[in-house]
Coordinates of C-alpha atoms in Angstrom, one line a residue:
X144 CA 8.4 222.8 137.1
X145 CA 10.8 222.8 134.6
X146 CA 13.8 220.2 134.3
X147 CA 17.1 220.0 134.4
X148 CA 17.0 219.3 130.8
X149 CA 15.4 222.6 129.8
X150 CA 18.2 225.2 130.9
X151 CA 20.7 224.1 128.4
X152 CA 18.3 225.2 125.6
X153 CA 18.7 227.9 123.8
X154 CA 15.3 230.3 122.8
X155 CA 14.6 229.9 119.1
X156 CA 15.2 234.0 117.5
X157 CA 12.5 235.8 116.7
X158 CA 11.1 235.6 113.5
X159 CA 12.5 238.9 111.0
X160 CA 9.9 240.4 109.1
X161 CA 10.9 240.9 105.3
X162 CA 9.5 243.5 103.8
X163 CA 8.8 243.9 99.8
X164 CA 9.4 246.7 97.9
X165 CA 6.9 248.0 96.1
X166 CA 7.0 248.5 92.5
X167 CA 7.9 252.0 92.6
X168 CA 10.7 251.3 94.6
X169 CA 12.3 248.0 92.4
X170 CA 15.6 248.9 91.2
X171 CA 16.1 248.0 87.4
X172 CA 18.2 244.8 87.3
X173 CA 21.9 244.9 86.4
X174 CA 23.1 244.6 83.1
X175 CA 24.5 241.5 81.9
X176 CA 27.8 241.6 79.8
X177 CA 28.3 239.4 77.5
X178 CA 30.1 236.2 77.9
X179 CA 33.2 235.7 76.5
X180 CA 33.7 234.1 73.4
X181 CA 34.9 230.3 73.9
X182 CA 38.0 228.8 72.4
X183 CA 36.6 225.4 70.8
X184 CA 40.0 224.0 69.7
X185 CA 41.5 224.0 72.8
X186 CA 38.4 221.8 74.7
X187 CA 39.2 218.8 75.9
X188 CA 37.1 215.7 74.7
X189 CA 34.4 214.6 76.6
X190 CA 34.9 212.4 79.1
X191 CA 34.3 208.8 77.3
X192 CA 30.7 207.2 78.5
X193 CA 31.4 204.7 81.2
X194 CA 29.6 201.5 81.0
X195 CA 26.3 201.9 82.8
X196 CA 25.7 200.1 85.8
X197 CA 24.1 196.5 85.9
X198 CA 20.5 196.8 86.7
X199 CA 19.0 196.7 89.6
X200 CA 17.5 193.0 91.0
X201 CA 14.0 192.8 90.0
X202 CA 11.4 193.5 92.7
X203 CA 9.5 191.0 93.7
X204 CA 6.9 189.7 90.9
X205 CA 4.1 191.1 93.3
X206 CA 5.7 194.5 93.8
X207 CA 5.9 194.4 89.4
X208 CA 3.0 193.5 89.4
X209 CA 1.5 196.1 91.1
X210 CA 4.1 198.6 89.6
X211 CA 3.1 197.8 86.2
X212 CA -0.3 198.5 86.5
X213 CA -0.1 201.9 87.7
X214 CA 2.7 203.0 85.3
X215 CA -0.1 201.4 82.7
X216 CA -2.3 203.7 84.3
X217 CA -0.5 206.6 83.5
X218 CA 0.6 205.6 79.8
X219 CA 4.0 204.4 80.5
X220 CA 5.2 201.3 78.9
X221 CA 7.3 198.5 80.2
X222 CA 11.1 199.0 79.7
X223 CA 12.4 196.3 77.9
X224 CA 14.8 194.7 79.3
X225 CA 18.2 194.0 77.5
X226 CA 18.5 190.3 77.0
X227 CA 21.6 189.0 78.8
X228 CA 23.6 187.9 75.8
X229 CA 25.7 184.7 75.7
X230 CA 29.5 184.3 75.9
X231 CA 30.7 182.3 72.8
X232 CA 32.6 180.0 73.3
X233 CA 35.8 179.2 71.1
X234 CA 36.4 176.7 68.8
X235 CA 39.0 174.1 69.3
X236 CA 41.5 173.6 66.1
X237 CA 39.7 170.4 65.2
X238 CA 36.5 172.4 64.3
X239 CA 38.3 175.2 62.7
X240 CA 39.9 172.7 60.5
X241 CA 36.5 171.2 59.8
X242 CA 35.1 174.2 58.9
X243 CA 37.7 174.9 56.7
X244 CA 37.2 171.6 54.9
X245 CA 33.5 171.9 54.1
X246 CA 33.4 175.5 53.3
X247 CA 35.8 174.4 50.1
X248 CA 34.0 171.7 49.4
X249 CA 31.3 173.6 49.2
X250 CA 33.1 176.1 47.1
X251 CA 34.5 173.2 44.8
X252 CA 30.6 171.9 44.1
X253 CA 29.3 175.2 43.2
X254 CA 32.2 175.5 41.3
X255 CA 32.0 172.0 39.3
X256 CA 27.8 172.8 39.1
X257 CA 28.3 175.9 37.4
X258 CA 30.3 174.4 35.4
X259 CA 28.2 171.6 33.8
X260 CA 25.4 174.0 34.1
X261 CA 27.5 176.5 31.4
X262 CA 28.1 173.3 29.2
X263 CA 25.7 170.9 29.2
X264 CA 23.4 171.3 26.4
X265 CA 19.0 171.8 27.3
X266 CA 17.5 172.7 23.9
X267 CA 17.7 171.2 20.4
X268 CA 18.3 173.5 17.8
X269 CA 16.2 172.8 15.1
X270 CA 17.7 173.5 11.4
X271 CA 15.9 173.6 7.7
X272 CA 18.5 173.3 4.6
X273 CA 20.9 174.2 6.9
X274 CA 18.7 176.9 8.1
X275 CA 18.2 177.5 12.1
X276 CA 14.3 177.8 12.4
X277 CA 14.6 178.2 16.4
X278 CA 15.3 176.0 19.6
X279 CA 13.1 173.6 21.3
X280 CA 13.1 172.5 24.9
X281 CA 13.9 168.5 25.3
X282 CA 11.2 166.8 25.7
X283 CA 11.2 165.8 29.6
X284 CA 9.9 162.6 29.4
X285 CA 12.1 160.9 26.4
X286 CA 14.5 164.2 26.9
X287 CA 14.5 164.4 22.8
X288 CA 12.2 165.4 20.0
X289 CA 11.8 163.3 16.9
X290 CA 12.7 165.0 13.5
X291 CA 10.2 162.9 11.4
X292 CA 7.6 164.0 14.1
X293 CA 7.9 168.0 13.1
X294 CA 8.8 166.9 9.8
X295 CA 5.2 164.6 9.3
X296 CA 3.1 167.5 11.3
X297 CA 4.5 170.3 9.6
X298 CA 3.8 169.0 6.3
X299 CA 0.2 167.8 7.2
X300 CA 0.0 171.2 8.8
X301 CA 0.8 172.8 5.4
X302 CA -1.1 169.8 3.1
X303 CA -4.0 171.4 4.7
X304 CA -4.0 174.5 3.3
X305 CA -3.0 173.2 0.0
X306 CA -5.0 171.6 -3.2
X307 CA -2.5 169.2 -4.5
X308 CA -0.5 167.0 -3.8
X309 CA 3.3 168.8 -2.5
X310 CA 6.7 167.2 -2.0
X311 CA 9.0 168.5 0.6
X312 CA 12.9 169.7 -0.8
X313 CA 14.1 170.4 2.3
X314 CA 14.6 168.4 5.5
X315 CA 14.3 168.9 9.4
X316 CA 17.5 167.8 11.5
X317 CA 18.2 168.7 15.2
X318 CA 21.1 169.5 16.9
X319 CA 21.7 169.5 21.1
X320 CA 22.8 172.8 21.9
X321 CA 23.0 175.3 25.4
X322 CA 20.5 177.7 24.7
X323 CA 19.1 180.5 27.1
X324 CA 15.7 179.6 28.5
X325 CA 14.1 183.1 27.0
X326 CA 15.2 181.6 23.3
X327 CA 13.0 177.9 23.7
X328 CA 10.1 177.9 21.7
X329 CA 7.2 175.1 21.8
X330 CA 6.5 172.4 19.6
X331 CA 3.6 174.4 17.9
X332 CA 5.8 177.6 17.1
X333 CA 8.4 175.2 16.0
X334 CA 6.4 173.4 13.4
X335 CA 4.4 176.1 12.2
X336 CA 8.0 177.8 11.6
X337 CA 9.3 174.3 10.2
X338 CA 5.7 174.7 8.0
X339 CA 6.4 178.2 6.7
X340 CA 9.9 178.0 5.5
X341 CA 9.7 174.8 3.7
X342 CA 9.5 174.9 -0.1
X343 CA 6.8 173.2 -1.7
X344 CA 5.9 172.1 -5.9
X345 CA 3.0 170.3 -7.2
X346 CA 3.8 166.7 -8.0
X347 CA 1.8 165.9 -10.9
X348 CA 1.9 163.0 -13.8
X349 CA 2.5 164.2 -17.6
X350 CA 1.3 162.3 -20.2
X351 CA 3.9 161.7 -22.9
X352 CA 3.3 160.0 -26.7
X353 CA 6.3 159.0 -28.6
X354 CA 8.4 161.0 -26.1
X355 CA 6.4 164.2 -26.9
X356 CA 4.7 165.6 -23.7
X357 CA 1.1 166.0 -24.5
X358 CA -1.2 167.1 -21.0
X359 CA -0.1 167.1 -17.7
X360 CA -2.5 165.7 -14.9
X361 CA -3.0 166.8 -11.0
X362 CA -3.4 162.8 -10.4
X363 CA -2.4 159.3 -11.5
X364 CA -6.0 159.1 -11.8
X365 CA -7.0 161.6 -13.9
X366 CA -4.6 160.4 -16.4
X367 CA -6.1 156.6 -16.1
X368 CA -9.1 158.4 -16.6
X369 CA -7.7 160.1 -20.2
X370 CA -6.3 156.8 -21.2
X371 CA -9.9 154.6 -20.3
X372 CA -11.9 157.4 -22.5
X373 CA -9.8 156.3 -25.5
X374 CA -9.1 152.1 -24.7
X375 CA -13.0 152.3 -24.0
X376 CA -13.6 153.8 -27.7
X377 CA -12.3 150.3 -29.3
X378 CA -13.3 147.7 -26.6
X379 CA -15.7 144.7 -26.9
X380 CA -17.2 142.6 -24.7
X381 CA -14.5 139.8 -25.7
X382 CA -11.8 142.0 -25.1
X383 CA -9.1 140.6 -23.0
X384 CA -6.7 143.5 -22.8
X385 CA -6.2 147.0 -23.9
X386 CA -2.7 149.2 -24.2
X387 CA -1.9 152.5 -26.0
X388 CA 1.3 152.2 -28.1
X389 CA 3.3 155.3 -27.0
X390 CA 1.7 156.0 -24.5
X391 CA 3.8 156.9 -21.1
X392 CA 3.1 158.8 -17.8
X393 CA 5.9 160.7 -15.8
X394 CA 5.9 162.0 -12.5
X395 CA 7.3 165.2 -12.7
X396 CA 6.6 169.2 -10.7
X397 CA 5.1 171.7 -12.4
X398 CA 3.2 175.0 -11.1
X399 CA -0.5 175.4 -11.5
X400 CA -0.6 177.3 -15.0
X401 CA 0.8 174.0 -16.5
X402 CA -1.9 171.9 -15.3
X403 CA -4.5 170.8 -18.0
X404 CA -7.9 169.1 -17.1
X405 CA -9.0 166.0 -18.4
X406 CA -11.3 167.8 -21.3
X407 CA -8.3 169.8 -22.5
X408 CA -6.1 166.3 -22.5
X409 CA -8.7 164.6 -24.4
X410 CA -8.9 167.2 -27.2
X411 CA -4.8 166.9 -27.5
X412 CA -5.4 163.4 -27.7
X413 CA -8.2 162.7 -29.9
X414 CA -6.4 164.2 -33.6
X415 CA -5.0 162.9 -36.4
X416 CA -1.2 163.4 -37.7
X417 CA 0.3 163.0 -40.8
X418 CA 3.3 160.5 -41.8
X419 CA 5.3 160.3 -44.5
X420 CA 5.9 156.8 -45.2
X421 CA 9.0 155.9 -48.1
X422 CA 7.5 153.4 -50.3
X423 CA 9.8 151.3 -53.1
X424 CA 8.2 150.6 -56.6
X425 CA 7.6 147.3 -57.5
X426 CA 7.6 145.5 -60.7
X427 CA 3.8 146.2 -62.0
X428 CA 2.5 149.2 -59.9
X429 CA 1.0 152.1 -61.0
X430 CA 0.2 155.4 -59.7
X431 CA -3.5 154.5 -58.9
X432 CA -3.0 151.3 -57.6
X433 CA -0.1 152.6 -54.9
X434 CA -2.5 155.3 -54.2
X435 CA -5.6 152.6 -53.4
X436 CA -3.1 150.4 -51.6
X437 CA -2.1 153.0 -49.4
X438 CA -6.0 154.5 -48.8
X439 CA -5.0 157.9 -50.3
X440 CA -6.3 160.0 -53.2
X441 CA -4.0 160.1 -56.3
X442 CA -4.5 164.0 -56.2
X443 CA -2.2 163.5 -52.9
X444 CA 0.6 161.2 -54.2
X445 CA 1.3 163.4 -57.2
X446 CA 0.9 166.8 -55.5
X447 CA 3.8 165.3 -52.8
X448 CA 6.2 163.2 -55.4
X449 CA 6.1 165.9 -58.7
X450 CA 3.9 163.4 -60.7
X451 CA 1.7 163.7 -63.2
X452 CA -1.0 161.1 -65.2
X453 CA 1.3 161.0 -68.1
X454 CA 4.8 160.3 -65.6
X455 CA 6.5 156.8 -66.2
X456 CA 7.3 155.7 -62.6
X457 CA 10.0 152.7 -62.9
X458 CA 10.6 149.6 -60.5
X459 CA 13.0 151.0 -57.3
X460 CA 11.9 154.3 -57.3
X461 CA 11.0 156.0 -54.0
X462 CA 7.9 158.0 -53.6
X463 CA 7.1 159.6 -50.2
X464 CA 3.4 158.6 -49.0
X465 CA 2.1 161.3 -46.9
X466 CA -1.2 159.4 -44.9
X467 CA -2.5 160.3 -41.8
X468 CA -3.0 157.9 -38.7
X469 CA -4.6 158.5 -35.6
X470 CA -2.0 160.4 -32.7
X471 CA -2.8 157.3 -30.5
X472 CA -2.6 153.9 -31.5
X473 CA -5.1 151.7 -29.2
X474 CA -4.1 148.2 -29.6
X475 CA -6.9 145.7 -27.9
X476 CA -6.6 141.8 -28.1
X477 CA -9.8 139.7 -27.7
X478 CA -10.9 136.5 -28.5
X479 CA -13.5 135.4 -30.6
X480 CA -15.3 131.7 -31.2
X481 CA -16.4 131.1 -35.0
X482 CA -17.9 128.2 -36.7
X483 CA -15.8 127.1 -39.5
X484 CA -17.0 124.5 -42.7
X485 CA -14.4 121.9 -43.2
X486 CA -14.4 121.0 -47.0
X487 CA -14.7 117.3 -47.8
X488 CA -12.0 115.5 -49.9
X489 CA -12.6 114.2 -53.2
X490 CA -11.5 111.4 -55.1
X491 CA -11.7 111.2 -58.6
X492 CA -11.2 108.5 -60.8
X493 CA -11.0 108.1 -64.7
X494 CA -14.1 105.9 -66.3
X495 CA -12.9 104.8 -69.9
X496 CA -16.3 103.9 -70.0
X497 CA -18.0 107.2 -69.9
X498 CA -18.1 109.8 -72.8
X499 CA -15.1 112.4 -71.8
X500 CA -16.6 115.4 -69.9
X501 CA -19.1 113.4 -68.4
X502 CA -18.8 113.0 -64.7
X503 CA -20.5 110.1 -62.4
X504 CA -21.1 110.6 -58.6
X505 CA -20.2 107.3 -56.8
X506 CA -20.4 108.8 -52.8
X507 CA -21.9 111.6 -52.3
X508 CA -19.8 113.6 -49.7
X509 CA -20.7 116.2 -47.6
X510 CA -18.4 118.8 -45.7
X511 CA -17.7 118.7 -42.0
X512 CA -18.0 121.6 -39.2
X513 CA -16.0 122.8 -36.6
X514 CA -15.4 125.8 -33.7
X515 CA -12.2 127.7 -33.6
X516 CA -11.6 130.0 -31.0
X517 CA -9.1 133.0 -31.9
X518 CA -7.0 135.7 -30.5
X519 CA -8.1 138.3 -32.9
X520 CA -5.7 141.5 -32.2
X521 CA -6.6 144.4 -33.5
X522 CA -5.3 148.5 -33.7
X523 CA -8.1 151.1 -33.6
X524 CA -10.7 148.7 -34.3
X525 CA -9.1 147.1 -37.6
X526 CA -7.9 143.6 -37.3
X527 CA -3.9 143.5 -37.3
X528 CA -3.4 140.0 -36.8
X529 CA -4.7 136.8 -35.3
X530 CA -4.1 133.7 -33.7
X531 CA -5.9 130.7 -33.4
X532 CA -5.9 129.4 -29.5
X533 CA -8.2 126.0 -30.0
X534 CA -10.4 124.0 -33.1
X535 CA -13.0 122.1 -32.1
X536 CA -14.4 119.5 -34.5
X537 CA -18.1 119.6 -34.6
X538 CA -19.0 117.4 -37.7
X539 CA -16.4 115.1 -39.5
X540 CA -15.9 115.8 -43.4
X541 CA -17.2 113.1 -45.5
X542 CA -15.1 112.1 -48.7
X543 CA -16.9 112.6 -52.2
X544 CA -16.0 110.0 -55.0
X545 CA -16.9 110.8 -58.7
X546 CA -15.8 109.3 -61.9
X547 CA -15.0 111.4 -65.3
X548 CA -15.3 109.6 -68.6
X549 CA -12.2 109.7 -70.3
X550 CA -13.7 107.8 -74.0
X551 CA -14.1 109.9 -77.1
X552 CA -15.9 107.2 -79.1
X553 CA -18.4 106.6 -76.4
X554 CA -21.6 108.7 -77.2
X555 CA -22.6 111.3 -74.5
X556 CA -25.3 109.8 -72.1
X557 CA -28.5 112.5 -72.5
X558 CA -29.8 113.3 -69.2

């Protein structure tokens, strides 16, 4: 039974069966035509890109939770999500102004650092004669360097390698200067510098003899050892002191081709020179006895004066003695203790008694003794003068008394 419902329906149509065509029957498609050519200057822009939408509230964590894991599941990755960013928020005058203020302050100190930076001086330039050798870093704990300090080390550092004694012409002074970091050198590369660019010369001592350089020495010693080898020659065990007339030592520099050793010295030394001494003729001299007063062969006076055995030589004349003497005149003084007889007076007294010529011995004396002690000087060994220091009396003199007959009548007493 149907109801009431039901009548106002409609029936549904039936189905239509569509029927393919087979392939025989499909029609080619249409041709296209071409589409025409677009006018690109006359587009209008794009519509501008509105501001997307906020997001969407986040499902509950649960939901994401779940949600996650199956987009992990099939390789998706989590959208990031854009951090909400915060509104600034303006700044009142006061903090502007302040702002203002320490940004040129700022400015102002890197300003005035820059500055003393560019001017201040960090190195010491270091100068020979007036020659820069290089800078040097201050020191950073006394923020200087010495001068004497390179100057000692770089001479000892250079002494080393040398023989002889050196002297140093030249001098090391500093000067604060602003140098670039890349220039500093250390205080080894400064003194080997300092080392290689000073000028050195041999000090060494010359021996001179009447102003006439003779030798020259490496050492003070060495020529104390040329001047012992010839004092020693004429010494004694008494001898007190020893000197070498004319002889003088200078300090002087030389190279080392003038250098002599102490052999060669000694042989310059050790010779005899000639001297022509002016001698004046006296009342009773002859040729021979001015030649044996002087210790030279007659040969020698006449060859030098024009003389022969038959020339007259009168009182004033001059004759020119040429003797020779030794280059170096060794004067020693020593002293020297004798024993000295001290003769004894005597007295003698006339006897009218006795036959003349005939004498008679009253007391017989006898002569006393003594020690003198004397500063005996001599030059080259010869004795040049002398002195007597002290006399000591060792035995008194005893006075001798004799009588001498004075009568010519009285006969002569045989004895």
């Amino acid at each position: 039974m149907s109801s009431p419902s039901d009548k106002n329906l409609r029936p549904l149509p039936k189905p239509v069966r569509l029927e393919t065509p087979s392939r025989s029957r499909r029609e080619p498609p249409p041709k296209r035509e071409p589409m025409p050519r677009r006018d690109t200057a006359n587009i209008p822009p794009l519509p501008k890109r509105e501001r997307p939408a906020p997001p969407l509230p986040a499902p509950p964590e649960r939901n994401l939770r779940y949600f996650e894991q199956a987009q992990r599941s099939h390789g998706h990755k989590r959208p990031v999500q854009p951090s909400a960013k915060k509104e600034k928020k303006p700044l009142s005058r006061f903090g502007k102004g302040l702002g203002y203020i320490c940004l040129i302050a700022c400015a102002i100190g890197l300003l005035v650092l820059g500055i003393v930076m560019l001017t201040s001086n960090n190195a010491l330039a270091v100068y020979l004669d007036d020659t820069r050798i290089g800078y040097l870093p201050r020191n950073r704990e006394t923020r200087e360097w010495d001068p004497e300090y390179i100057y000692e080390h770089a001479v000892s550092r250079r002494a080393a390698s040398v023989a002889a004694t050196i002297l140093v012409n030249e001098r090391v002074f500093l000067q604060p200067v602003r140098a670039n970091r890349r220039y500093h050198d250390t205080i080894t590369g400064i003194i080997t510098k300092v080392s290689e660019g000073m000028t050195y010369q041999i000090v060494a001592t010359a021996i001179y003899v009447h102003g006439e350089r003779i030798a020259v020495m490496r050492t003070p010693a060495m020529a104390a050892h040329v001047a012992n080898w010839f004092t020693g020659a004429f010494e004694t065990d008494n001898t007190l002191e020893s000197t070498i007339e004319g002889w003088e030592t200078r300090i002087l520099h030389v190279s080392e081709a003038e250098l002599d050793s102490t052999d060669a010295a000694i042989e310059l030394l050790d010779r005899q020179v000639e001297t022509i001494i002016p001698y004046t003729v006296r009342d009773g001299d002859t040729q021979g006895a001015i030649a044996l007063r002087n210790g030279i062969p007659l040969g020698r006076l006449q060859a030098d004066n024009d003389l022969t055995n038959y020339t007259i030589i009168r009182v004033g004349q001059i004759l020119n003695i040429r003797s020779t003497r030794p280059f170096l005149l060794v004067r020693t003084t020593e002293e020297i203790t004798r024993t000295e007889f001290i003769p004894a007076d005597v007295i003698t007294n006339e006897n009218d008694q006795l036959a003349a010529g005939d004498i008679n011995v009253i007391l017989e004396g006898r002569d006393g003794e003594r020690t003198v002690t004397v500063r005996l000087t001599n030059i080259n060994g010869e004795p040049d003068s002398e002195e007597v220091i002290r006399a000591v009396i060792v035995t008194q003199p005893e006075t001798r008394v004799v009588e001498v007959g004075t009568s010519e009548d009285a006969p002569p007493e045989w004895r």
